[in-house]
Coordinates of C-alpha atoms in Angstrom, one line a residue:
M1 CA 128.9 -155.6 104.2
K2 CA 131.3 -154.7 106.7
I3 CA 131.7 -151.1 108.1
A4 CA 134.6 -150.0 110.3
I5 CA 134.5 -146.9 112.7
P6 CA 137.3 -145.8 115.1
T7 CA 136.0 -145.4 118.5
N8 CA 137.3 -144.8 122.1
D9 CA 134.0 -145.5 124.0
R10 CA 131.9 -147.6 121.5
K11 CA 129.3 -144.9 121.3
H12 CA 131.1 -142.0 119.5
I13 CA 133.5 -141.7 116.6
A14 CA 137.1 -141.2 117.5
K15 CA 138.3 -137.6 116.8
R16 CA 141.9 -139.0 116.2
T17 CA 141.3 -142.0 113.8
G18 CA 145.0 -143.4 114.1
R19 CA 145.0 -143.2 117.9
A20 CA 141.5 -144.5 118.4
K21 CA 141.3 -147.1 121.3
E22 CA 139.6 -149.7 119.0
F23 CA 137.7 -150.1 115.7
A24 CA 134.1 -151.1 115.6
I25 CA 133.5 -153.5 112.8
Y26 CA 129.7 -153.6 111.9
E27 CA 128.3 -156.6 109.9
V28 CA 125.4 -155.3 107.8
K29 CA 122.8 -157.2 105.8
N30 CA 119.9 -155.6 104.0
K31 CA 120.8 -152.2 105.7
E32 CA 120.4 -153.7 109.1
V33 CA 123.4 -154.2 111.6
N34 CA 123.6 -157.9 112.4
D35 CA 126.7 -157.9 114.5
V36 CA 129.5 -155.8 115.8
Q37 CA 133.1 -156.7 116.8
Y38 CA 135.5 -154.4 118.4
L39 CA 139.2 -154.8 117.4
T40 CA 141.8 -153.2 119.7
N41 CA 144.0 -150.7 117.9
T42 CA 147.6 -152.1 118.4
H43 CA 149.1 -149.0 116.7
K44 CA 150.3 -146.6 119.4
H45 CA 152.6 -143.6 118.8
E46 CA 152.8 -141.5 122.0
D47 CA 155.1 -139.2 120.1
D48 CA 156.7 -138.9 116.7
H49 CA 160.2 -139.6 117.9
H50 CA 160.3 -143.2 118.5
H51 CA 158.9 -145.0 115.4
G52 CA 160.3 -148.4 114.2
H53 CA 162.5 -149.1 117.1
G54 CA 162.3 -152.2 118.9
H55 CA 158.7 -152.7 118.9
G56 CA 158.9 -155.8 116.6
H57 CA 157.3 -154.0 113.7
G58 CA 160.1 -154.9 111.2
H59 CA 159.4 -151.9 109.1
G60 CA 162.3 -151.1 106.8
H61 CA 160.7 -147.9 105.3
G62 CA 161.2 -144.3 106.3
H63 CA 159.9 -142.9 109.4
N64 CA 161.5 -139.6 108.9
H65 CA 160.2 -136.1 108.7
G66 CA 157.2 -137.2 111.3
K67 CA 155.9 -139.9 109.0
H68 CA 155.0 -143.1 110.5
S69 CA 153.4 -146.3 109.5
H70 CA 149.9 -147.4 110.3
R71 CA 150.4 -151.0 109.0
E72 CA 148.9 -152.5 112.3
I73 CA 145.7 -150.6 111.5
I74 CA 145.7 -151.4 107.9
D75 CA 146.1 -155.1 108.9
L76 CA 143.1 -154.8 111.2
L77 CA 140.8 -153.2 108.4
K78 CA 141.5 -156.0 105.9
G79 CA 138.2 -157.3 104.6
I80 CA 136.1 -154.3 105.5
D81 CA 133.9 -152.6 102.8
I82 CA 133.9 -149.0 104.0
F83 CA 135.9 -147.2 106.7
L84 CA 134.0 -144.3 108.1
V85 CA 136.1 -141.5 109.7
G86 CA 135.6 -138.1 111.0
H87 CA 139.2 -137.1 110.3
I88 CA 142.3 -138.8 108.8
G89 CA 145.8 -137.7 108.6
K90 CA 147.5 -137.4 105.3
Y91 CA 150.0 -140.3 105.9
F92 CA 147.2 -142.6 107.1
K93 CA 144.9 -141.6 104.3
A94 CA 147.8 -142.4 101.8
E95 CA 148.2 -145.8 103.4
V96 CA 144.4 -146.5 103.4
I97 CA 144.2 -145.7 99.7
E98 CA 147.3 -147.7 98.9
A99 CA 145.8 -150.8 100.7
G100 CA 142.6 -150.4 98.5
I101 CA 140.4 -149.7 101.6
N102 CA 137.4 -147.6 100.8
Y103 CA 136.9 -144.7 103.3
K104 CA 134.3 -141.9 103.7
M105 CA 134.6 -138.8 105.7
V106 CA 131.5 -138.3 108.0
K107 CA 130.0 -135.7 110.1
G108 CA 128.5 -136.2 113.6
E109 CA 129.8 -137.8 116.7
S110 CA 127.2 -140.6 117.5
I111 CA 128.2 -144.0 115.8
K112 CA 124.6 -145.0 115.8
E113 CA 123.6 -141.9 113.9
I114 CA 126.6 -142.2 111.6
I115 CA 125.8 -145.8 110.7
N116 CA 122.0 -144.9 110.3
T117 CA 122.8 -141.9 108.0
Y118 CA 125.4 -144.0 105.9
L119 CA 122.9 -146.9 105.5
S120 CA 120.1 -144.7 104.5
N121 CA 122.2 -143.2 101.7
I122 CA 123.5 -146.3 100.1

């Protein structure tokens, strides 16, 4: 099983999922973490006024009304079994669902505690 968690410091879950510095991908077997990889979040949006413009994204879909694509993150999360988040914005949530990525809202800040709680409940 692969579990993804957004993080900025590799110890705590990121409060702003889409703007996390990276995503921790935990490889779990028999309810034990076997390995962890950190994937850099290449999706950056400093503000909501410059989406889809010369960054090589090639998105032909609407970036109007404050909506922006999280395609880079969706691509990073391919192959995971569950995406644990503390918060997820409505547009990002819609893209996660559309991509068929399972996600779960979690409480807490410590990644270690979040992982342990999740694994003890499956």
